[in-house]
PDB file of C-alpha atoms in Angstrom:
ATOM      1  CA  MET Z   1     -83.182 -26.528  -3.941  1.00 42.00           C
ATOM      2  CA  TRP Z   2     -81.086 -29.792  -4.857  1.00 33.00           C
ATOM      3  CA  LYS Z   3     -80.402 -27.941  -8.655  1.00 35.00           C
ATOM      4  CA  ARG Z   4     -78.460 -25.188  -5.752  1.00 42.00           C
ATOM      5  CA  ALA Z   5     -77.098 -27.321  -3.520  1.00 37.00           C
ATOM      6  CA  LEU Z   6     -75.331 -29.746  -6.182  1.00 27.00           C
ATOM      7  CA  VAL Z   7     -74.345 -26.493  -9.334  1.00 37.00           C
ATOM      8  CA  GLY Z   8     -72.861 -25.417  -5.375  1.00 44.00           C
ATOM      9  CA  ALA Z   9     -71.170 -28.565  -5.239  1.00 38.00           C
ATOM     10  CA  ALA Z  10     -69.845 -28.680  -8.784  1.00 39.00           C
ATOM     11  CA  ALA Z  11     -68.423 -24.799  -8.114  1.00 43.00           C
ATOM     12  CA  ALA Z  12     -65.974 -26.269  -4.561  1.00 44.00           C
ATOM     13  CA  THR Z  13     -65.176 -28.905  -6.780  1.00 40.00           C
ATOM     14  CA  LEU Z  14     -64.256 -26.919  -9.777  1.00 37.00           C
ATOM     15  CA  ARG Z  15     -62.105 -24.244  -7.305  1.00 47.00           C
ATOM     16  CA  ARG Z  16     -60.459 -27.233  -5.606  1.00 46.00           C
ATOM     17  CA  SER Z  17     -59.206 -29.021  -8.808  1.00 46.00           C
ATOM     18  CA  CYS Z  18     -58.066 -25.336  -9.959  1.00 46.00           C
ATOM     19  CA  VAL Z  19     -55.564 -24.306  -7.112  1.00 45.00           C
ATOM     20  CA  SER Z  20     -54.576 -27.863  -7.403  1.00 48.00           C
ATOM     21  CA  THR Z  21     -53.184 -27.161 -10.752  1.00 48.00           C
ATOM     22  CA  VAL Z  22     -51.885 -24.457 -10.171  1.00 45.00           C
ATOM     23  CA  ARG Z  23     -50.295 -25.467  -7.543  1.00 52.00           C
ATOM     24  CA  SER Z  24     -48.933 -28.607  -9.568  1.00 57.00           C
ATOM     25  CA  SER Z  25     -47.909 -26.461 -12.572  1.00 62.00           C
ATOM     26  CA  SER Z  26     -46.118 -23.906  -9.873  1.00 66.00           C
ATOM     27  CA  THR Z  27     -43.813 -26.614  -8.622  1.00 71.00           C
ATOM     28  CA  ILE Z  28     -43.669 -27.875 -12.093  1.00 68.00           C
ATOM     29  CA  SER Z  29     -42.187 -24.769 -13.196  1.00 74.00           C
ATOM     30  CA  SER Z  30     -39.838 -24.329 -10.221  1.00 82.00           C
ATOM     31  CA  ALA Z  31     -38.470 -27.756 -11.131  1.00 85.00           C
ATOM     32  CA  VAL Z  32     -37.419 -26.792 -14.040  1.00 87.00           C
ATOM     33  CA  ASP Z  33     -36.437 -23.141 -13.109  1.00 86.00           C
ATOM     34  CA  SER Z  34     -33.834 -24.976 -10.771  1.00 88.00           C
ATOM     35  CA  MET Z  35     -32.895 -27.164 -13.002  1.00 91.00           C
ATOM     36  CA  LEU Z  36     -32.415 -24.828 -16.341  1.00 91.00           C
ATOM     37  CA  LEU Z  37     -30.086 -22.664 -13.646  1.00 90.00           C
ATOM     38  CA  ARG Z  38     -28.159 -25.554 -12.430  1.00 90.00           C
ATOM     39  CA  SER Z  39     -27.718 -26.407 -15.890  1.00 91.00           C
ATOM     40  CA  LEU Z  40     -26.144 -22.270 -16.073  1.00 89.00           C
ATOM     41  CA  LYS Z  41     -24.324 -21.789 -13.542  1.00 90.00           C
ATOM     42  CA  ASP Z  42     -22.579 -25.399 -14.637  1.00 89.00           C
ATOM     43  CA  HIS Z  43     -21.377 -24.029 -18.283  1.00 89.00           C
ATOM     44  CA  TYR Z  44     -20.598 -20.732 -16.315  1.00 85.00           C
ATOM     45  CA  LEU Z  45     -18.263 -22.246 -14.296  1.00 89.00           C
ATOM     46  CA  GLU Z  46     -16.697 -24.857 -17.198  1.00 89.00           C
ATOM     47  CA  VAL Z  47     -16.816 -21.510 -19.241  1.00 85.00           C
ATOM     48  CA  SER Z  48     -14.557 -19.480 -16.777  1.00 85.00           C
ATOM     49  CA  LYS Z  49     -12.229 -22.338 -16.197  1.00 86.00           C
ATOM     50  CA  MET Z  50     -11.077 -22.757 -20.018  1.00 85.00           C
ATOM     51  CA  ASN Z  51      -7.351 -21.319 -20.903  1.00 83.00           C
ATOM     52  CA  LEU Z  52      -7.043 -18.189 -23.473  1.00 80.00           C
ATOM     53  CA  PRO Z  53      -4.880 -17.151 -25.503  1.00 78.00           C
ATOM     54  CA  PRO Z  54      -1.257 -15.998 -25.081  1.00 82.00           C
ATOM     55  CA  LYS Z  55      -1.592 -12.111 -24.405  1.00 83.00           C
ATOM     56  CA  VAL Z  56      -0.765 -10.621 -28.283  1.00 86.00           C
ATOM     57  CA  GLY Z  57      -0.475  -6.977 -28.200  1.00 90.00           C
ATOM     58  CA  PRO Z  58      -1.671  -5.039 -31.682  1.00 93.00           C
ATOM     59  CA  PRO Z  59       1.159  -4.041 -34.697  1.00 93.00           C
ATOM     60  CA  SER Z  60       2.644  -0.462 -33.762  1.00 93.00           C
ATOM     61  CA  PRO Z  61       1.180   2.311 -34.358  1.00 95.00           C
ATOM     62  CA  PHE Z  62      -2.701   0.799 -33.816  1.00 97.00           C
ATOM     63  CA  THR Z  63      -3.381   1.094 -30.553  1.00 97.00           C
ATOM     64  CA  ILE Z  64      -6.640  -0.413 -28.564  1.00 96.00           C
ATOM     65  CA  VAL Z  65      -9.910   1.403 -28.575  1.00 95.00           C
ATOM     66  CA  LYS Z  66     -10.517   1.814 -25.032  1.00 93.00           C
ATOM     67  CA  GLY Z  67     -13.918  -0.484 -23.857  1.00 92.00           C
ATOM     68  CA  ALA Z  68     -13.544  -2.276 -27.588  1.00 92.00           C
ATOM     69  CA  LEU Z  69     -14.935  -5.446 -26.083  1.00 91.00           C
ATOM     70  CA  ASP Z  70     -17.631  -4.680 -24.553  1.00 89.00           C
ATOM     71  CA  SER Z  71     -19.497  -3.080 -27.528  1.00 88.00           C
ATOM     72  CA  ASN Z  72     -19.792  -3.508 -31.266  1.00 86.00           C
ATOM     73  CA  GLY Z  73     -17.228  -0.263 -31.845  1.00 89.00           C
ATOM     74  CA  PRO Z  74     -13.769  -0.069 -33.608  1.00 94.00           C
ATOM     75  CA  VAL Z  75     -11.301  -2.722 -31.521  1.00 96.00           C
ATOM     76  CA  LEU Z  76      -7.966  -0.734 -33.552  1.00 97.00           C
ATOM     77  CA  LYS Z  77      -6.699   3.140 -33.867  1.00 97.00           C
ATOM     78  CA  ARG Z  78      -3.858   4.996 -35.419  1.00 97.00           C
ATOM     79  CA  SER Z  79      -3.625   7.948 -37.211  1.00 97.00           C
ATOM     80  CA  TYR Z  80      -2.086   8.473 -40.844  1.00 97.00           C
ATOM     81  CA  ASN Z  81      -1.427  11.697 -41.773  1.00 96.00           C
ATOM     82  CA  ASP Z  82      -4.142  13.502 -40.948  1.00 96.00           C
ATOM     83  CA  GLU Z  83      -6.208  10.690 -41.800  1.00 97.00           C
ATOM     84  CA  GLU Z  84      -7.733   8.359 -38.772  1.00 96.00           C
ATOM     85  CA  VAL Z  85      -7.684   4.560 -39.496  1.00 97.00           C
ATOM     86  CA  SER Z  86     -10.312   2.277 -37.336  1.00 96.00           C
ATOM     87  CA  VAL Z  87     -10.543  -1.407 -37.509  1.00 97.00           C
ATOM     88  CA  TYR Z  88     -13.221  -3.639 -36.812  1.00 95.00           C
ATOM     89  CA  VAL Z  89     -13.382  -7.076 -36.888  1.00 95.00           C
ATOM     90  CA  THR Z  90     -15.883 -10.082 -37.104  1.00 90.00           C
ATOM     91  CA  ARG Z  91     -15.707 -13.653 -38.194  1.00 84.00           C
ATOM     92  CA  LEU Z  92     -18.421 -16.171 -39.438  1.00 72.00           C
ATOM     93  CA  ALA Z  93     -19.491 -18.240 -37.023  1.00 63.00           C
ATOM     94  CA  SER Z  94     -19.175 -20.997 -39.281  1.00 59.00           C
ATOM     95  CA  ASP Z  95     -15.708 -20.874 -39.938  1.00 58.00           C
ATOM     96  CA  GLU Z  96     -13.790 -22.608 -36.705  1.00 59.00           C
ATOM     97  CA  ASP Z  97     -12.397 -26.483 -37.603  1.00 60.00           C
ATOM     98  CA  GLU Z  98     -12.513 -29.132 -34.518  1.00 58.00           C
ATOM     99  CA  ASP Z  99     -10.255 -26.952 -32.522  1.00 61.00           C
ATOM    100  CA  GLY Z 100     -12.849 -24.374 -32.758  1.00 64.00           C
ATOM    101  CA  ALA Z 101      -9.173 -23.126 -34.357  1.00 74.00           C
ATOM    102  CA  ILE Z 102     -10.354 -19.653 -36.563  1.00 82.00           C
ATOM    103  CA  HIS Z 103      -8.550 -18.752 -39.341  1.00 87.00           C
ATOM    104  CA  GLN Z 104     -10.717 -16.535 -41.278  1.00 91.00           C
ATOM    105  CA  LEU Z 105     -11.499 -12.352 -40.748  1.00 95.00           C
ATOM    106  CA  PHE Z 106     -13.380  -9.935 -41.373  1.00 94.00           C
ATOM    107  CA  VAL Z 107     -12.058  -6.085 -41.185  1.00 96.00           C
ATOM    108  CA  HIS Z 108     -13.917  -3.142 -42.049  1.00 95.00           C
ATOM    109  CA  VAL Z 109     -11.775   0.260 -42.038  1.00 96.00           C
ATOM    110  CA  ASP Z 110     -12.248   3.107 -42.052  1.00 95.00           C
ATOM    111  CA  VAL Z 111     -10.470   5.963 -42.988  1.00 97.00           C
ATOM    112  CA  SER Z 112     -11.439   9.690 -42.378  1.00 95.00           C
ATOM    113  CA  LYS Z 113     -10.061  12.768 -42.998  1.00 95.00           C
ATOM    114  CA  PRO Z 114     -11.358  15.937 -40.902  1.00 93.00           C
ATOM    115  CA  GLY Z 115     -13.758  18.264 -42.274  1.00 92.00           C
ATOM    116  CA  GLN Z 116     -15.302  15.254 -43.961  1.00 92.00           C
ATOM    117  CA  LYS Z 117     -18.593  14.392 -43.459  1.00 90.00           C
ATOM    118  CA  GLU Z 118     -17.838  11.405 -45.298  1.00 90.00           C
ATOM    119  CA  SER Z 119     -14.841   8.587 -44.950  1.00 92.00           C
ATOM    120  CA  LEU Z 120     -13.821   6.075 -47.205  1.00 94.00           C
ATOM    121  CA  ASN Z 121     -14.372   1.922 -46.045  1.00 94.00           C
ATOM    122  CA  PHE Z 122     -13.257  -0.863 -46.434  1.00 96.00           C
ATOM    123  CA  LEU Z 123     -14.174  -5.268 -46.034  1.00 94.00           C
ATOM    124  CA  CYS Z 124     -11.424  -7.127 -46.399  1.00 96.00           C
ATOM    125  CA  GLY Z 125     -11.030 -10.474 -45.899  1.00 95.00           C
ATOM    126  CA  LEU Z 126      -7.813 -11.201 -43.070  1.00 96.00           C
ATOM    127  CA  TYR Z 127      -5.640 -14.200 -42.609  1.00 94.00           C
ATOM    128  CA  GLU Z 128      -2.905 -15.126 -41.616  1.00 94.00           C
ATOM    129  CA  ASP Z 129      -0.820 -14.297 -44.346  1.00 95.00           C
ATOM    130  CA  ALA Z 130      -2.953 -12.106 -45.968  1.00 96.00           C
ATOM    131  CA  VAL Z 131      -5.131  -9.836 -46.622  1.00 96.00           C
ATOM    132  CA  GLY Z 132      -7.945  -8.836 -49.758  1.00 96.00           C
ATOM    133  CA  ILE Z 133     -10.573  -6.946 -50.132  1.00 97.00           C
ATOM    134  CA  HIS Z 134     -14.444  -6.793 -50.853  1.00 95.00           C
ATOM    135  CA  SER Z 135     -15.020  -3.416 -51.214  1.00 93.00           C
ATOM    136  CA  VAL Z 136     -14.681  -0.623 -51.168  1.00 95.00           C
ATOM    137  CA  SER Z 137     -17.156   1.837 -50.478  1.00 92.00           C
ATOM    138  CA  ILE Z 138     -18.024   5.536 -48.831  1.00 89.00           C
ATOM    139  CA  ARG Z 139     -20.032   6.677 -45.483  1.00 87.00           C
ATOM    140  CA  PRO Z 140     -21.152   8.645 -43.063  1.00 85.00           C
ATOM    141  CA  LYS Z 141     -18.498   9.769 -41.115  1.00 82.00           C
ATOM    142  CA  LEU Z 142     -18.357   7.929 -37.623  1.00 72.00           C
ATOM    143  CA  GLN Z 143     -18.444   9.565 -34.290  1.00 68.00           C
ATOM    144  CA  ASP Z 144     -15.773   7.777 -31.116  1.00 60.00           C
ATOM    145  CA  ASN Z 145     -16.388   4.351 -30.731  1.00 54.00           C
ATOM    146  CA  ALA Z 146     -19.813   4.438 -33.369  1.00 59.00           C
ATOM    147  CA  TYR Z 147     -20.565   1.463 -34.509  1.00 61.00           C
ATOM    148  CA  LEU Z 148     -20.315   1.265 -38.870  1.00 63.00           C
ATOM    149  CA  ILE Z 149     -23.722   2.772 -40.312  1.00 60.00           C
ATOM    150  CA  ILE Z 150     -25.084   0.606 -42.988  1.00 62.00           C
ATOM    151  CA  PRO Z 151     -24.825   3.201 -46.180  1.00 61.00           C
ATOM    152  CA  SER Z 152     -28.405   4.233 -47.913  1.00 59.00           C
ATOM    153  CA  GLN Z 153     -27.058   4.863 -50.760  1.00 69.00           C
ATOM    154  CA  TYR Z 154     -24.674   3.575 -53.512  1.00 73.00           C
ATOM    155  CA  THR Z 155     -22.306   2.119 -52.706  1.00 74.00           C
ATOM    156  CA  GLY Z 156     -20.186   1.278 -55.476  1.00 81.00           C
ATOM    157  CA  PRO Z 157     -18.797  -1.420 -58.209  1.00 87.00           C
ATOM    158  CA  VAL Z 158     -17.840  -5.033 -57.197  1.00 90.00           C
ATOM    159  CA  PHE Z 159     -14.575  -4.876 -56.520  1.00 94.00           C
ATOM    160  CA  GLU Z 160     -13.638  -7.710 -58.692  1.00 94.00           C
ATOM    161  CA  GLU Z 161     -14.737  -5.600 -61.505  1.00 94.00           C
ATOM    162  CA  LEU Z 162     -12.166  -2.910 -61.504  1.00 96.00           C
ATOM    163  CA  ASP Z 163      -9.740  -2.408 -63.375  1.00 95.00           C
ATOM    164  CA  GLU Z 164      -6.061  -4.390 -62.118  1.00 96.00           C
ATOM    165  CA  ASN Z 165      -4.321  -1.373 -61.587  1.00 97.00           C
ATOM    166  CA  MET Z 166      -7.090   0.239 -59.280  1.00 97.00           C
ATOM    167  CA  ARG Z 167      -7.329  -2.504 -57.489  1.00 97.00           C
ATOM    168  CA  ASP Z 168      -3.882  -2.621 -56.912  1.00 97.00           C
ATOM    169  CA  ALA Z 169      -3.925   0.571 -55.966  1.00 98.00           C
ATOM    170  CA  PHE Z 170      -6.196   0.378 -53.470  1.00 98.00           C
ATOM    171  CA  HIS Z 171      -4.448  -3.091 -52.072  1.00 98.00           C
ATOM    172  CA  SER Z 172      -1.388  -0.452 -51.458  1.00 98.00           C
ATOM    173  CA  TYR Z 173      -3.827   2.127 -50.065  1.00 98.00           C
ATOM    174  CA  ILE Z 174      -4.197   0.263 -46.968  1.00 98.00           C
ATOM    175  CA  GLU Z 175      -1.164  -2.044 -46.797  1.00 97.00           C
ATOM    176  CA  GLU Z 176       0.335   1.901 -46.999  1.00 97.00           C
ATOM    177  CA  ARG Z 177      -1.874   2.824 -43.808  1.00 97.00           C
ATOM    178  CA  GLY Z 178      -0.846  -0.737 -41.361  1.00 97.00           C
ATOM    179  CA  VAL Z 179      -3.870  -3.228 -42.601  1.00 97.00           C
ATOM    180  CA  ASN Z 180      -2.001  -6.078 -43.486  1.00 97.00           C
ATOM    181  CA  GLU Z 181      -1.772 -10.088 -42.407  1.00 96.00           C
ATOM    182  CA  SER Z 182      -0.025  -8.685 -39.229  1.00 96.00           C
ATOM    183  CA  LEU Z 183      -3.031  -7.738 -37.610  1.00 97.00           C
ATOM    184  CA  PHE Z 184      -4.052 -11.496 -37.586  1.00 95.00           C
ATOM    185  CA  LYS Z 185      -2.584 -12.818 -34.427  1.00 94.00           C
ATOM    186  CA  PHE Z 186      -3.866  -9.607 -32.265  1.00 95.00           C
ATOM    187  CA  LEU Z 187      -7.291  -9.952 -34.200  1.00 95.00           C
ATOM    188  CA  GLN Z 188      -7.882 -13.052 -33.827  1.00 93.00           C
ATOM    189  CA  ALA Z 189      -6.644 -13.365 -29.844  1.00 92.00           C
ATOM    190  CA  TRP Z 190      -8.946 -10.470 -29.530  1.00 93.00           C
ATOM    191  CA  LEU Z 191     -11.794 -12.608 -30.899  1.00 92.00           C
ATOM    192  CA  TYR Z 192     -11.045 -15.073 -28.551  1.00 90.00           C
ATOM    193  CA  VAL Z 193     -11.491 -12.883 -25.317  1.00 91.00           C
ATOM    194  CA  LYS Z 194     -14.498 -11.608 -26.877  1.00 92.00           C
ATOM    195  CA  GLU Z 195     -16.586 -14.216 -27.190  1.00 90.00           C
ATOM    196  CA  HIS Z 196     -15.079 -15.798 -24.517  1.00 91.00           C
ATOM    197  CA  ARG Z 197     -16.254 -12.614 -22.324  1.00 91.00           C
ATOM    198  CA  ASN Z 198     -20.053 -12.417 -24.041  1.00 91.00           C
ATOM    199  CA  LEU Z 199     -20.652 -15.884 -23.575  1.00 91.00           C
ATOM    200  CA  LEU Z 200     -20.022 -15.974 -19.666  1.00 92.00           C
ATOM    201  CA  ARG Z 201     -21.944 -12.932 -19.631  1.00 92.00           C
ATOM    202  CA  TRP Z 202     -25.091 -14.717 -21.005  1.00 93.00           C
ATOM    203  CA  PHE Z 203     -24.919 -17.736 -18.898  1.00 92.00           C
ATOM    204  CA  LYS Z 204     -25.105 -15.018 -15.786  1.00 92.00           C
ATOM    205  CA  THR Z 205     -27.420 -12.579 -17.456  1.00 92.00           C
ATOM    206  CA  THR Z 206     -29.899 -15.944 -17.838  1.00 93.00           C
ATOM    207  CA  GLY Z 207     -30.067 -17.572 -14.385  1.00 91.00           C
ATOM    208  CA  LEU Z 208     -30.104 -13.052 -12.927  1.00 91.00           C
ATOM    209  CA  PHE Z 209     -33.787 -13.263 -15.673  1.00 92.00           C
ATOM    210  CA  ILE Z 210     -34.454 -17.209 -14.626  1.00 88.00           C
ATOM    211  CA  ASP Z 211     -34.250 -16.505 -10.889  1.00 85.00           C
ATOM    212  CA  GLY Z 212     -35.887 -13.185 -10.952  1.00 83.00           C
ATOM    213  CA  LYS Z 213     -32.642 -11.329  -9.910  1.00 77.00           C
ATOM    214  CA  LYS Z 214     -31.414  -7.885 -11.845  1.00 72.00           C
ATOM    215  CA  PRO Z 215     -28.108  -7.401 -12.996  1.00 68.00           C
ATOM    216  CA  ALA Z 216     -25.692  -5.187 -10.929  1.00 66.00           C
ATOM    217  CA  THR Z 217     -24.913  -2.016 -11.912  1.00 59.00           C
ATOM    218  CA  SER Z 218     -21.555   0.515 -11.912  1.00 49.00           C
ATOM    219  CA  ALA Z 219     -22.334   3.434 -10.197  1.00 42.00           C
TER     220      ALA Z 219
END
């Protein structure tokens, strides 16, 4: 009898302890969530007040691809005779000075022809006063506004090991299609805007997740 009573009392004490622990953990979790939500909101507001660079248009005859800011697809396109030239842009995360200025861009230039299943792709380093080719490869032809496809087969020799005349000819090839340093200022400003938008979206969607809310969907 006493044994049953002691066991019952111990079980009751354990239940109360568990409830207290759950309540304490729940309180701590709620406080952490609130603190994080306030921090996300403060940073969102801070970033939203940042001044963006002046609007810069792309050099003619390139046009901006619709929806490019919200995708990883091409940024610019143009026609050259019967070809379609698409330009993708990215950068190294560490490539900026103390003021956050971007000095080097990486651009993929995709040249496609009608009726062909593959396209010619150039990876280039783009600077304010120069453009240099890092590699040239044949890749599967991209669909409209598609992401770049990583080739699964041989992509060609190391560009710097090619004959100098061939390297010069490839440089002339992309320059003839409008890929030169004149693209730098537009692509630099475009990246600032994209990164600003992505950062705002990250603060917002992370806050909505922590708060248990679903992001609004477009109609």
